PDB file of C-alpha atoms in Angstrom:
ATOM      1  CA  MET B   1      26.873  -5.624  24.996  1.00  0.00           C
ATOM      2  CA  ARG B   2      24.281  -7.961  25.028  1.00  0.00           C
ATOM      3  CA  VAL B   3      20.642  -7.344  22.999  1.00  0.00           C
ATOM      4  CA  VAL B   4      17.811  -9.329  22.791  1.00  0.00           C
ATOM      5  CA  VAL B   5      15.847  -8.863  19.258  1.00  0.00           C
ATOM      6  CA  THR B   6      12.510  -9.955  19.442  1.00  0.00           C
ATOM      7  CA  GLY B   7      11.116 -10.763  16.105  1.00  0.00           C
ATOM      8  CA  ALA B   8      14.223 -11.651  15.244  1.00  0.00           C
ATOM      9  CA  ALA B   9      13.203 -13.928  12.280  1.00  0.00           C
ATOM     10  CA  GLY B  10      10.831 -11.180  10.488  1.00  0.00           C
ATOM     11  CA  MET B  11      11.937  -8.644   7.875  1.00  0.00           C
ATOM     12  CA  ILE B  12      13.060  -5.812  10.402  1.00  0.00           C
ATOM     13  CA  GLY B  13      14.393  -8.335  13.148  1.00  0.00           C
ATOM     14  CA  ALA B  14      16.760 -10.473  10.434  1.00  0.00           C
ATOM     15  CA  ASN B  15      17.837  -7.339   9.063  1.00  0.00           C
ATOM     16  CA  LEU B  16      18.790  -6.076  12.648  1.00  0.00           C
ATOM     17  CA  LEU B  17      20.853  -8.946  13.653  1.00  0.00           C
ATOM     18  CA  ARG B  18      22.906  -8.434  10.527  1.00  0.00           C
ATOM     19  CA  GLY B  19      22.874  -4.435  11.495  1.00  0.00           C
ATOM     20  CA  LEU B  20      24.269  -5.338  14.771  1.00  0.00           C
ATOM     21  CA  ASN B  21      26.491  -8.089  13.699  1.00  0.00           C
ATOM     22  CA  ALA B  22      28.288  -5.596  11.532  1.00  0.00           C
ATOM     23  CA  LEU B  23      29.210  -3.410  14.580  1.00  0.00           C
ATOM     24  CA  GLY B  24      30.895  -6.642  16.085  1.00  0.00           C
ATOM     25  CA  ILE B  25      27.717  -7.170  18.365  1.00  0.00           C
ATOM     26  CA  ASP B  26      26.891 -10.991  18.415  1.00  0.00           C
ATOM     27  CA  ASP B  27      25.766 -11.416  21.912  1.00  0.00           C
ATOM     28  CA  ILE B  28      22.048 -11.371  20.767  1.00  0.00           C
ATOM     29  CA  VAL B  29      19.297 -13.447  21.994  1.00  0.00           C
ATOM     30  CA  ALA B  30      16.875 -13.650  19.175  1.00  0.00           C
ATOM     31  CA  VAL B  31      12.990 -14.355  20.230  1.00  0.00           C
ATOM     32  CA  ASP B  32      10.494 -15.320  17.682  1.00  0.00           C
ATOM     33  CA  ASP B  33       8.173 -17.744  17.388  1.00  0.00           C
ATOM     34  CA  LEU B  34       9.153 -20.376  14.289  1.00  0.00           C
ATOM     35  CA  HIS B  35       5.955 -22.205  13.994  1.00  0.00           C
ATOM     36  CA  ASP B  36       6.438 -21.698  10.486  1.00  0.00           C
ATOM     37  CA  GLY B  37       9.521 -22.947  10.124  1.00  0.00           C
ATOM     38  CA  ALA B  38      10.861 -21.725   6.973  1.00  0.00           C
ATOM     39  CA  LYS B  39      11.472 -18.412   8.436  1.00  0.00           C
ATOM     40  CA  TYR B  40      14.383 -20.154  10.130  1.00  0.00           C
ATOM     41  CA  ALA B  41      16.364 -18.964   6.877  1.00  0.00           C
ATOM     42  CA  ASN B  42      16.128 -15.495   8.354  1.00  0.00           C
ATOM     43  CA  LEU B  43      18.013 -16.481  11.556  1.00  0.00           C
ATOM     44  CA  ALA B  44      20.699 -18.387   9.247  1.00  0.00           C
ATOM     45  CA  GLY B  45      24.032 -16.805   8.596  1.00  0.00           C
ATOM     46  CA  ALA B  46      23.285 -14.323  11.365  1.00  0.00           C
ATOM     47  CA  SER B  47      25.803 -14.407  14.631  1.00  0.00           C
ATOM     48  CA  ILE B  48      23.522 -15.095  17.546  1.00  0.00           C
ATOM     49  CA  SER B  49      24.566 -16.585  21.561  1.00  0.00           C
ATOM     50  CA  ASP B  50      20.755 -18.085  22.031  1.00  0.00           C
ATOM     51  CA  TYR B  51      17.024 -18.181  20.812  1.00  0.00           C
ATOM     52  CA  PHE B  52      13.823 -18.062  22.877  1.00  0.00           C
ATOM     53  CA  ASP B  53      10.377 -18.783  21.975  1.00  0.00           C
ATOM     54  CA  ARG B  54       8.118 -16.205  22.531  1.00  0.00           C
ATOM     55  CA  ARG B  55       5.946 -18.348  24.508  1.00  0.00           C
ATOM     56  CA  ASP B  56       8.655 -18.892  26.834  1.00  0.00           C
ATOM     57  CA  PHE B  57      10.943 -15.403  26.998  1.00  0.00           C
ATOM     58  CA  TYR B  58       8.714 -12.446  28.322  1.00  0.00           C
ATOM     59  CA  GLN B  59       8.168 -14.209  31.555  1.00  0.00           C
ATOM     60  CA  ARG B  60      11.615 -15.766  31.909  1.00  0.00           C
ATOM     61  CA  PHE B  61      12.734 -12.482  30.864  1.00  0.00           C
ATOM     62  CA  GLU B  62      10.527 -10.788  33.598  1.00  0.00           C
ATOM     63  CA  ARG B  63      12.068 -13.089  36.476  1.00  0.00           C
ATOM     64  CA  GLY B  64      15.799 -12.069  35.261  1.00  0.00           C
ATOM     65  CA  GLU B  65      16.683 -15.682  34.291  1.00  0.00           C
ATOM     66  CA  LEU B  66      18.229 -14.144  31.075  1.00  0.00           C
ATOM     67  CA  GLY B  67      21.194 -11.806  33.161  1.00  0.00           C
ATOM     68  CA  ARG B  68      22.188  -9.128  32.938  1.00  0.00           C
ATOM     69  CA  VAL B  69      20.580  -7.260  29.239  1.00  0.00           C
ATOM     70  CA  ASP B  70      21.954  -3.759  28.018  1.00  0.00           C
ATOM     71  CA  VAL B  71      19.488  -2.849  25.579  1.00  0.00           C
ATOM     72  CA  VAL B  72      15.967  -4.902  23.549  1.00  0.00           C
ATOM     73  CA  PHE B  73      14.852  -4.376  20.248  1.00  0.00           C
ATOM     74  CA  HIS B  74      11.086  -5.103  20.466  1.00  0.00           C
ATOM     75  CA  GLU B  75       9.839  -6.023  16.582  1.00  0.00           C
ATOM     76  CA  GLY B  76       8.124  -8.643  17.605  1.00  0.00           C
ATOM     77  CA  ALA B  77       4.751  -7.829  16.732  1.00  0.00           C
ATOM     78  CA  CYS B  78       1.356  -9.452  15.039  1.00  0.00           C
ATOM     79  CA  SER B  79       1.659  -6.997  11.669  1.00  0.00           C
ATOM     80  CA  ASP B  80      -1.677  -8.346   9.825  1.00  0.00           C
ATOM     81  CA  THR B  81      -3.362  -5.503   9.328  1.00  0.00           C
ATOM     82  CA  MET B  82      -6.286  -7.682   8.257  1.00  0.00           C
ATOM     83  CA  GLU B  83      -6.835  -9.725  11.814  1.00  0.00           C
ATOM     84  CA  HIS B  84      -9.804  -8.893  13.420  1.00  0.00           C
ATOM     85  CA  ASP B  85      -9.497 -11.200  16.233  1.00  0.00           C
ATOM     86  CA  GLY B  86      -9.207  -8.217  18.821  1.00  0.00           C
ATOM     87  CA  ARG B  87      -7.927 -10.336  22.007  1.00  0.00           C
ATOM     88  CA  LEU B  88      -5.198 -11.687  20.305  1.00  0.00           C
ATOM     89  CA  MET B  89      -3.741  -8.487  18.622  1.00  0.00           C
ATOM     90  CA  LEU B  90      -3.984  -6.823  21.784  1.00  0.00           C
ATOM     91  CA  ASP B  91      -2.271  -9.997  23.624  1.00  0.00           C
ATOM     92  CA  LEU B  92       0.426  -9.879  21.157  1.00  0.00           C
ATOM     93  CA  ASN B  93       0.653  -6.312  20.053  1.00  0.00           C
ATOM     94  CA  TYR B  94       0.087  -4.428  24.257  1.00  0.00           C
ATOM     95  CA  ARG B  95      -0.174  -6.846  26.597  1.00  0.00           C
ATOM     96  CA  ALA B  96       3.413  -8.773  25.817  1.00  0.00           C
ATOM     97  CA  SER B  97       4.948  -5.454  25.040  1.00  0.00           C
ATOM     98  CA  LYS B  98       3.998  -4.286  28.855  1.00  0.00           C
ATOM     99  CA  THR B  99       5.143  -7.079  30.008  1.00  0.00           C
ATOM    100  CA  LEU B 100       8.349  -6.049  28.419  1.00  0.00           C
ATOM    101  CA  LEU B 101       8.243  -2.640  29.426  1.00  0.00           C
ATOM    102  CA  ASP B 102       8.021  -3.065  32.860  1.00  0.00           C
ATOM    103  CA  ALA B 103      10.776  -5.557  33.260  1.00  0.00           C
ATOM    104  CA  CYS B 104      12.735  -3.041  31.321  1.00  0.00           C
ATOM    105  CA  LEU B 105      12.370  -0.525  33.830  1.00  0.00           C
ATOM    106  CA  ALA B 106      12.919  -2.483  36.860  1.00  0.00           C
ATOM    107  CA  GLN B 107      15.881  -4.197  35.049  1.00  0.00           C
ATOM    108  CA  GLY B 108      17.646  -0.657  33.601  1.00  0.00           C
ATOM    109  CA  THR B 109      17.373  -2.266  30.095  1.00  0.00           C
ATOM    110  CA  ARG B 110      17.020   0.206  27.412  1.00  0.00           C
ATOM    111  CA  LEU B 111      13.737  -0.750  25.216  1.00  0.00           C
ATOM    112  CA  LEU B 112      14.046   0.325  21.397  1.00  0.00           C
ATOM    113  CA  TYR B 113      10.470  -0.895  20.181  1.00  0.00           C
ATOM    114  CA  ALA B 114       8.295  -0.675  17.097  1.00  0.00           C
ATOM    115  CA  SER B 115       5.174   1.198  16.597  1.00  0.00           C
ATOM    116  CA  SER B 116       3.276   1.906  13.001  1.00  0.00           C
ATOM    117  CA  ALA B 117       2.364   4.422  11.027  1.00  0.00           C
ATOM    118  CA  ALA B 118      -1.224   2.602  10.966  1.00  0.00           C
ATOM    119  CA  VAL B 119      -1.654   4.359  14.354  1.00  0.00           C
ATOM    120  CA  TYR B 120      -2.608   7.112  12.350  1.00  0.00           C
ATOM    121  CA  GLY B 121      -5.560   5.740  10.322  1.00  0.00           C
ATOM    122  CA  GLY B 122      -7.206   8.114   8.300  1.00  0.00           C
ATOM    123  CA  ALA B 123      -6.024  10.905   9.404  1.00  0.00           C
ATOM    124  CA  ASP B 124      -4.131  13.543   6.500  1.00  0.00           C
ATOM    125  CA  THR B 125      -1.299  15.000   8.947  1.00  0.00           C
ATOM    126  CA  PHE B 126       1.405  12.413  10.342  1.00  0.00           C
ATOM    127  CA  ARG B 127       2.701  14.049  13.072  1.00  0.00           C
ATOM    128  CA  GLU B 128       3.371  12.258  16.673  1.00  0.00           C
ATOM    129  CA  GLU B 129       0.245  14.154  18.397  1.00  0.00           C
ATOM    130  CA  PRO B 130      -3.310  12.793  19.750  1.00  0.00           C
ATOM    131  CA  ALA B 131      -5.028  14.722  17.805  1.00  0.00           C
ATOM    132  CA  PHE B 132      -3.876  13.157  14.354  1.00  0.00           C
ATOM    133  CA  GLU B 133      -3.706   9.446  15.585  1.00  0.00           C
ATOM    134  CA  ARG B 134      -7.287   7.804  14.443  1.00  0.00           C
ATOM    135  CA  PRO B 135      -6.363   4.265  13.740  1.00  0.00           C
ATOM    136  CA  LEU B 136      -8.739   2.289  11.291  1.00  0.00           C
ATOM    137  CA  ASN B 137      -8.249  -1.136  12.319  1.00  0.00           C
ATOM    138  CA  VAL B 138      -7.578  -2.841  15.455  1.00  0.00           C
ATOM    139  CA  TYR B 139      -3.800  -3.850  14.824  1.00  0.00           C
ATOM    140  CA  GLY B 140      -3.304   0.428  14.718  1.00  0.00           C
ATOM    141  CA  TYR B 141      -5.255   0.814  17.839  1.00  0.00           C
ATOM    142  CA  SER B 142      -2.879  -2.241  19.726  1.00  0.00           C
ATOM    143  CA  LYS B 143       0.421  -0.065  18.657  1.00  0.00           C
ATOM    144  CA  LEU B 144      -1.077   3.246  19.780  1.00  0.00           C
ATOM    145  CA  LEU B 145      -2.416   2.285  22.976  1.00  0.00           C
ATOM    146  CA  PHE B 146       1.723   0.747  23.674  1.00  0.00           C
ATOM    147  CA  ASP B 147       2.550   4.159  22.782  1.00  0.00           C
ATOM    148  CA  ASN B 148       0.441   5.864  25.382  1.00  0.00           C
ATOM    149  CA  VAL B 149       1.675   3.985  27.494  1.00  0.00           C
ATOM    150  CA  VAL B 150       5.047   4.922  27.173  1.00  0.00           C
ATOM    151  CA  ARG B 151       4.410   9.042  26.578  1.00  0.00           C
ATOM    152  CA  ARG B 152       2.770   8.496  30.645  1.00  0.00           C
ATOM    153  CA  ILE B 153       6.019   6.600  31.663  1.00  0.00           C
ATOM    154  CA  LEU B 154       8.861   8.653  29.908  1.00  0.00           C
ATOM    155  CA  PRO B 155       8.683  11.701  32.194  1.00  0.00           C
ATOM    156  CA  SER B 156       9.910   9.579  35.068  1.00  0.00           C
ATOM    157  CA  ALA B 157      11.771   7.053  32.994  1.00  0.00           C
ATOM    158  CA  ASP B 158      15.596   6.279  33.706  1.00  0.00           C
ATOM    159  CA  THR B 159      16.589   4.497  30.551  1.00  0.00           C
ATOM    160  CA  GLN B 160      16.023   5.099  27.067  1.00  0.00           C
ATOM    161  CA  ILE B 161      12.668   4.100  25.789  1.00  0.00           C
ATOM    162  CA  ALA B 162      12.249   4.582  22.044  1.00  0.00           C
ATOM    163  CA  GLY B 163       9.391   3.769  19.684  1.00  0.00           C
ATOM    164  CA  PHE B 164       9.844   4.328  16.016  1.00  0.00           C
ATOM    165  CA  ARG B 165       6.163   4.286  13.620  1.00  0.00           C
ATOM    166  CA  TYR B 166       7.373   2.770  10.573  1.00  0.00           C
ATOM    167  CA  PHE B 167       5.803   3.438   7.248  1.00  0.00           C
ATOM    168  CA  ASN B 168       5.756   1.532   4.338  1.00  0.00           C
ATOM    169  CA  VAL B 169       9.064  -0.881   5.137  1.00  0.00           C
ATOM    170  CA  TYR B 170      10.577  -2.715   1.914  1.00  0.00           C
ATOM    171  CA  GLY B 171      13.888  -4.530   2.273  1.00  0.00           C
ATOM    172  CA  PRO B 172      15.441  -8.551   2.011  1.00  0.00           C
ATOM    173  CA  HIS B 173      14.134 -10.999   4.360  1.00  0.00           C
ATOM    174  CA  GLU B 174      10.387 -10.446   3.854  1.00  0.00           C
ATOM    175  CA  GLN B 175       9.195 -13.659   1.882  1.00  0.00           C
ATOM    176  CA  HIS B 176       7.972 -15.428   4.884  1.00  0.00           C
ATOM    177  CA  LYS B 177       5.525 -12.332   4.946  1.00  0.00           C
ATOM    178  CA  GLY B 178       2.327 -13.773   2.430  1.00  0.00           C
ATOM    179  CA  ARG B 179      -0.343 -10.932   2.028  1.00  0.00           C
ATOM    180  CA  MET B 180       1.635  -8.440   4.177  1.00  0.00           C
ATOM    181  CA  ALA B 181       4.877  -8.233   2.680  1.00  0.00           C
ATOM    182  CA  SER B 182       5.793  -4.904   0.748  1.00  0.00           C
ATOM    183  CA  VAL B 183       4.313  -3.411  -2.265  1.00  0.00           C
ATOM    184  CA  ALA B 184       7.493  -3.885  -3.580  1.00  0.00           C
ATOM    185  CA  PHE B 185       7.674  -7.216  -2.543  1.00  0.00           C
ATOM    186  CA  HIS B 186       4.185  -8.350  -4.319  1.00  0.00           C
ATOM    187  CA  HIS B 187       4.697  -6.118  -7.515  1.00  0.00           C
ATOM    188  CA  PHE B 188       8.198  -8.120  -8.329  1.00  0.00           C
ATOM    189  CA  GLU B 189       6.359 -11.191  -7.774  1.00  0.00           C
ATOM    190  CA  GLN B 190       3.700 -10.398  -9.750  1.00  0.00           C
ATOM    191  CA  PHE B 191       5.730  -8.761 -13.133  1.00  0.00           C
ATOM    192  CA  ARG B 192       8.185 -12.242 -12.563  1.00  0.00           C
ATOM    193  CA  SER B 193       5.641 -14.736 -13.012  1.00  0.00           C
ATOM    194  CA  SER B 194       2.626 -12.796 -15.556  1.00  0.00           C
ATOM    195  CA  GLY B 195       4.457  -9.997 -16.803  1.00  0.00           C
ATOM    196  CA  ARG B 196       2.501  -7.147 -15.205  1.00  0.00           C
ATOM    197  CA  VAL B 197       1.914  -5.439 -12.030  1.00  0.00           C
ATOM    198  CA  ARG B 198      -1.555  -5.194 -11.069  1.00  0.00           C
ATOM    199  CA  LEU B 199      -2.948  -1.731  -8.737  1.00  0.00           C
ATOM    200  CA  PHE B 200      -5.622  -0.541  -7.248  1.00  0.00           C
ATOM    201  CA  GLY B 201      -7.340   1.560  -9.561  1.00  0.00           C
ATOM    202  CA  GLU B 202      -9.610   4.944  -8.851  1.00  0.00           C
ATOM    203  CA  TYR B 203     -10.268   5.045  -5.464  1.00  0.00           C
ATOM    204  CA  GLY B 204     -10.277   7.774  -2.662  1.00  0.00           C
ATOM    205  CA  GLY B 205     -10.522  11.006  -5.041  1.00  0.00           C
ATOM    206  CA  TYR B 206      -6.988   9.574  -6.119  1.00  0.00           C
ATOM    207  CA  GLY B 207      -6.574   8.459  -9.853  1.00  0.00           C
ATOM    208  CA  PRO B 208      -5.352   4.862 -11.162  1.00  0.00           C
ATOM    209  CA  GLY B 209      -2.205   3.762  -8.857  1.00  0.00           C
ATOM    210  CA  GLU B 210      -1.930   7.345  -7.906  1.00  0.00           C
ATOM    211  CA  GLN B 211      -2.685   6.261  -3.587  1.00  0.00           C
ATOM    212  CA  SER B 212       0.733   7.282  -2.272  1.00  0.00           C
ATOM    213  CA  ARG B 213       2.459   6.295   0.861  1.00  0.00           C
ATOM    214  CA  ASP B 214       5.882   7.029   2.493  1.00  0.00           C
ATOM    215  CA  PHE B 215       8.133   3.530   1.052  1.00  0.00           C
ATOM    216  CA  VAL B 216      10.977   3.106   3.529  1.00  0.00           C
ATOM    217  CA  ASP B 217      14.333   1.276   2.689  1.00  0.00           C
ATOM    218  CA  ASP B 218      16.400   1.056   5.626  1.00  0.00           C
ATOM    219  CA  VAL B 219      15.038   1.217   9.307  1.00  0.00           C
ATOM    220  CA  VAL B 220      17.863  -0.858  10.808  1.00  0.00           C
ATOM    221  CA  ALA B 221      20.006   2.500   9.985  1.00  0.00           C
ATOM    222  CA  VAL B 222      17.775   4.375  12.469  1.00  0.00           C
ATOM    223  CA  ASN B 223      17.595   1.540  15.243  1.00  0.00           C
ATOM    224  CA  LEU B 224      21.237   1.736  15.287  1.00  0.00           C
ATOM    225  CA  TRP B 225      21.418   5.237  15.670  1.00  0.00           C
ATOM    226  CA  PHE B 226      19.131   5.284  18.845  1.00  0.00           C
ATOM    227  CA  LEU B 227      21.267   2.586  19.910  1.00  0.00           C
ATOM    228  CA  ALA B 228      24.570   4.939  19.647  1.00  0.00           C
ATOM    229  CA  HIS B 229      22.678   7.681  21.392  1.00  0.00           C
ATOM    230  CA  PRO B 230      20.485   6.551  24.785  1.00  0.00           C
ATOM    231  CA  GLU B 231      19.985   9.660  25.384  1.00  0.00           C
ATOM    232  CA  ALA B 232      17.126  10.221  22.818  1.00  0.00           C
ATOM    233  CA  SER B 233      14.093   8.598  24.048  1.00  0.00           C
ATOM    234  CA  GLY B 234      10.309   9.328  22.799  1.00  0.00           C
ATOM    235  CA  VAL B 235       7.812   7.861  20.163  1.00  0.00           C
ATOM    236  CA  PHE B 236       9.387   8.959  16.087  1.00  0.00           C
ATOM    237  CA  ASN B 237       8.029   8.414  13.058  1.00  0.00           C
ATOM    238  CA  VAL B 238      10.237   6.313  10.617  1.00  0.00           C
ATOM    239  CA  GLY B 239       9.871   7.044   7.138  1.00  0.00           C
ATOM    240  CA  SER B 240      11.603   9.495   4.305  1.00  0.00           C
ATOM    241  CA  GLY B 241       9.261  12.193   4.827  1.00  0.00           C
ATOM    242  CA  ARG B 242       8.328  11.890   1.225  1.00  0.00           C
ATOM    243  CA  ALA B 243       4.909  10.396   0.003  1.00  0.00           C
ATOM    244  CA  GLN B 244       4.746   8.603  -3.365  1.00  0.00           C
ATOM    245  CA  PRO B 245       2.347   7.103  -5.402  1.00  0.00           C
ATOM    246  CA  PHE B 246       2.587   3.073  -6.036  1.00  0.00           C
ATOM    247  CA  ASN B 247       2.707   3.816  -9.909  1.00  0.00           C
ATOM    248  CA  ASP B 248       6.588   5.305  -8.551  1.00  0.00           C
ATOM    249  CA  VAL B 249       7.034   1.604  -7.011  1.00  0.00           C
ATOM    250  CA  ALA B 250       5.378  -0.383  -9.970  1.00  0.00           C
ATOM    251  CA  ALA B 251       7.427   1.614 -12.765  1.00  0.00           C
ATOM    252  CA  ALA B 252      10.806   0.865 -10.307  1.00  0.00           C
ATOM    253  CA  VAL B 253      10.117  -3.180 -10.277  1.00  0.00           C
ATOM    254  CA  VAL B 254       9.371  -2.929 -14.108  1.00  0.00           C
ATOM    255  CA  ASN B 255      12.942  -0.989 -14.896  1.00  0.00           C
ATOM    256  CA  ALA B 256      14.765  -2.630 -12.784  1.00  0.00           C
ATOM    257  CA  MET B 257      13.567  -5.944 -14.497  1.00  0.00           C
ATOM    258  CA  ARG B 258      14.155  -4.226 -17.985  1.00  0.00           C
ATOM    259  CA  ALA B 259      17.612  -3.105 -17.001  1.00  0.00           C
ATOM    260  CA  GLY B 260      18.617  -6.869 -16.168  1.00  0.00           C
ATOM    261  CA  ALA B 261      17.421  -7.678 -19.388  1.00  0.00           C
ATOM    262  CA  GLY B 262      20.017  -4.883 -20.830  1.00  0.00           C
ATOM    263  CA  GLU B 263      17.020  -2.603 -21.876  1.00  0.00           C
ATOM    264  CA  ALA B 264      16.686   0.761 -21.268  1.00  0.00           C
ATOM    265  CA  PRO B 265      14.190   2.659 -18.610  1.00  0.00           C
ATOM    266  CA  LEU B 266      10.591   3.899 -19.622  1.00  0.00           C
ATOM    267  CA  PRO B 267       7.913   6.562 -18.202  1.00  0.00           C
ATOM    268  CA  LEU B 268       5.393   5.656 -16.507  1.00  0.00           C
ATOM    269  CA  ALA B 269       2.759   6.337 -19.374  1.00  0.00           C
ATOM    270  CA  GLU B 270       4.724   3.888 -21.822  1.00  0.00           C
ATOM    271  CA  ILE B 271       5.012   1.009 -19.580  1.00  0.00           C
ATOM    272  CA  VAL B 272       0.995   1.247 -18.964  1.00  0.00           C
ATOM    273  CA  ARG B 273       0.718   1.352 -22.794  1.00  0.00           C
ATOM    274  CA  ALA B 274       3.359  -1.443 -22.623  1.00  0.00           C
ATOM    275  CA  GLY B 275       0.679  -3.297 -20.308  1.00  0.00           C
ATOM    276  CA  TRP B 276       2.898  -4.064 -18.199  1.00  0.00           C
ATOM    277  CA  ILE B 277       0.888  -2.047 -15.282  1.00  0.00           C
ATOM    278  CA  GLU B 278      -2.944  -3.150 -14.616  1.00  0.00           C
ATOM    279  CA  TYR B 279      -5.358  -1.217 -12.586  1.00  0.00           C
ATOM    280  CA  ILE B 280      -7.875  -3.275 -11.366  1.00  0.00           C
ATOM    281  CA  GLU B 281     -11.123  -2.668  -8.689  1.00  0.00           C
ATOM    282  CA  PHE B 282     -10.904  -1.043  -5.504  1.00  0.00           C
ATOM    283  CA  PRO B 283     -11.977  -4.391  -3.257  1.00  0.00           C
ATOM    284  CA  ALA B 284     -14.770  -3.461  -1.240  1.00  0.00           C
ATOM    285  CA  ALA B 285     -13.053  -5.291   1.983  1.00  0.00           C
ATOM    286  CA  LEU B 286     -10.840  -2.266   1.992  1.00  0.00           C
ATOM    287  CA  VAL B 287     -13.440   0.271   1.941  1.00  0.00           C
ATOM    288  CA  GLY B 288     -13.007   2.785   4.632  1.00  0.00           C
ATOM    289  CA  LYS B 289      -9.825   0.856   6.167  1.00  0.00           C
ATOM    290  CA  TYR B 290      -7.560   1.898   3.678  1.00  0.00           C
ATOM    291  CA  GLN B 291      -4.785   4.999   3.734  1.00  0.00           C
ATOM    292  CA  CYS B 292      -4.689   6.278   0.309  1.00  0.00           C
ATOM    293  CA  PHE B 293      -2.075   8.867   1.817  1.00  0.00           C
ATOM    294  CA  THR B 294       1.262   8.384   4.309  1.00  0.00           C
ATOM    295  CA  GLU B 295       3.245  10.952   4.664  1.00  0.00           C
ATOM    296  CA  ALA B 296       5.861  11.111   7.824  1.00  0.00           C
ATOM    297  CA  ASP B 297       6.302  14.259   9.596  1.00  0.00           C
ATOM    298  CA  LEU B 298      10.317  14.016  10.520  1.00  0.00           C
ATOM    299  CA  SER B 299      10.581  17.120  12.904  1.00  0.00           C
ATOM    300  CA  ARG B 300      10.767  15.292  15.818  1.00  0.00           C
ATOM    301  CA  LEU B 301      13.394  12.436  14.432  1.00  0.00           C
ATOM    302  CA  ARG B 302      15.293  15.302  13.103  1.00  0.00           C
ATOM    303  CA  GLY B 303      15.004  17.064  16.497  1.00  0.00           C
ATOM    304  CA  ALA B 304      16.340  14.375  18.430  1.00  0.00           C
ATOM    305  CA  GLY B 305      19.776  14.742  15.753  1.00  0.00           C
ATOM    306  CA  CYS B 306      18.814  11.452  13.490  1.00  0.00           C
ATOM    307  CA  GLU B 307      19.299  12.869   9.835  1.00  0.00           C
ATOM    308  CA  HIS B 308      19.666   9.717   8.222  1.00  0.00           C
ATOM    309  CA  ALA B 309      17.811   9.832   4.572  1.00  0.00           C
ATOM    310  CA  PHE B 310      16.188   6.881   2.516  1.00  0.00           C
ATOM    311  CA  ALA B 311      16.331   6.388  -0.675  1.00  0.00           C
ATOM    312  CA  ASP B 312      13.287   7.757  -2.925  1.00  0.00           C
ATOM    313  CA  VAL B 313      11.319   4.671  -4.786  1.00  0.00           C
ATOM    314  CA  ALA B 314      13.163   5.048  -7.957  1.00  0.00           C
ATOM    315  CA  THR B 315      16.605   4.082  -6.115  1.00  0.00           C
ATOM    316  CA  GLY B 316      15.138   2.013  -3.395  1.00  0.00           C
ATOM    317  CA  VAL B 317      13.320   0.116  -4.848  1.00  0.00           C
ATOM    318  CA  GLY B 318      15.051  -0.824  -8.233  1.00  0.00           C
ATOM    319  CA  ARG B 319      18.064  -1.898  -5.658  1.00  0.00           C
ATOM    320  CA  TYR B 320      15.737  -3.948  -3.911  1.00  0.00           C
ATOM    321  CA  ALA B 321      14.136  -5.868  -7.413  1.00  0.00           C
ATOM    322  CA  ALA B 322      18.075  -5.977  -8.770  1.00  0.00           C
ATOM    323  CA  ALA B 323      18.530  -8.145  -5.896  1.00  0.00           C
ATOM    324  CA  ARG B 324      15.843 -10.254  -5.760  1.00  0.00           C
ATOM    325  CA  ALA B 325      15.967 -10.901  -9.533  1.00  0.00           C
ATOM    326  CA  ALA B 326      19.728 -12.078  -9.097  1.00  0.00           C
ATOM    327  CA  SER B 327      19.100 -14.187  -5.766  1.00  0.00           C
ATOM    328  CA  THR B 328      15.809 -15.876  -6.278  1.00  0.00           C
ATOM    329  CA  PRO B 329      15.350 -18.428  -9.299  1.00  0.00           C
ATOM    330  CA  PRO B 330      12.405 -17.257 -11.752  1.00  0.00           C
TER     331      PRO B 330
END
């Protein structure tokens, strides 16, 4: 099997490379933009057969210069939800994706691609239907625009096309993402550097730290399930189906660090009393642009036959924080 992974040096792409390698798949063409050279570390250790810069890949793939490709995992995108350059966002997230889709259809190549829960924006229901798709920023709109193209094409497509609306993903290989790294990553770094985690205070009808998201620890498993089931196509939510407050993430990080020091876990109230969680004023720049609650409706994913269950926050974030503490110097 010959595979392409775009965004291969990103968090999901890097974990996907390793997941494919674990299945014995190493004829992998990695695609990314290594202007930030430090991202090479996410490729190191993975077995790939070739690498292309994203500036060259799309046109060369469209012309058929890569030869036969069985599957493209399209993870490459501008994922900065605070990016306001709409031309850049639509060029990277929509136009490049559309070029890739057209080439895949012409060549009979399966396409598994990253969408985003940002398409729901201000909605309070998270089901893959237009009535609930209300993006709050141009990032969410760029993802929705491509999803809608896929929806129109699916009835006549002869090959698999599957889009994954990722909710709040955390995990290894996200150290390069800066402000767009996961909540779990930032909480870990804050606690290790200052001895406390900072959370937003009261906002949107939610108490301090009680804004809730659907936190997801392993989206690679879902990608690999679809790889093994080429008959499954559509646009799918990928989340745990369980919203949990940011307080839970902070508590999981604090307790993982305490466990590493041989100390017993504490309930949230005691962690707050100890000063290990600090609540800060909600930023004015995010007012009206912030999802206070997300929770994936998994009916369509389950209906396709994918039964992968994600870890809850205490388990998944605790494991992640413990692994970071063991692998990165203080």
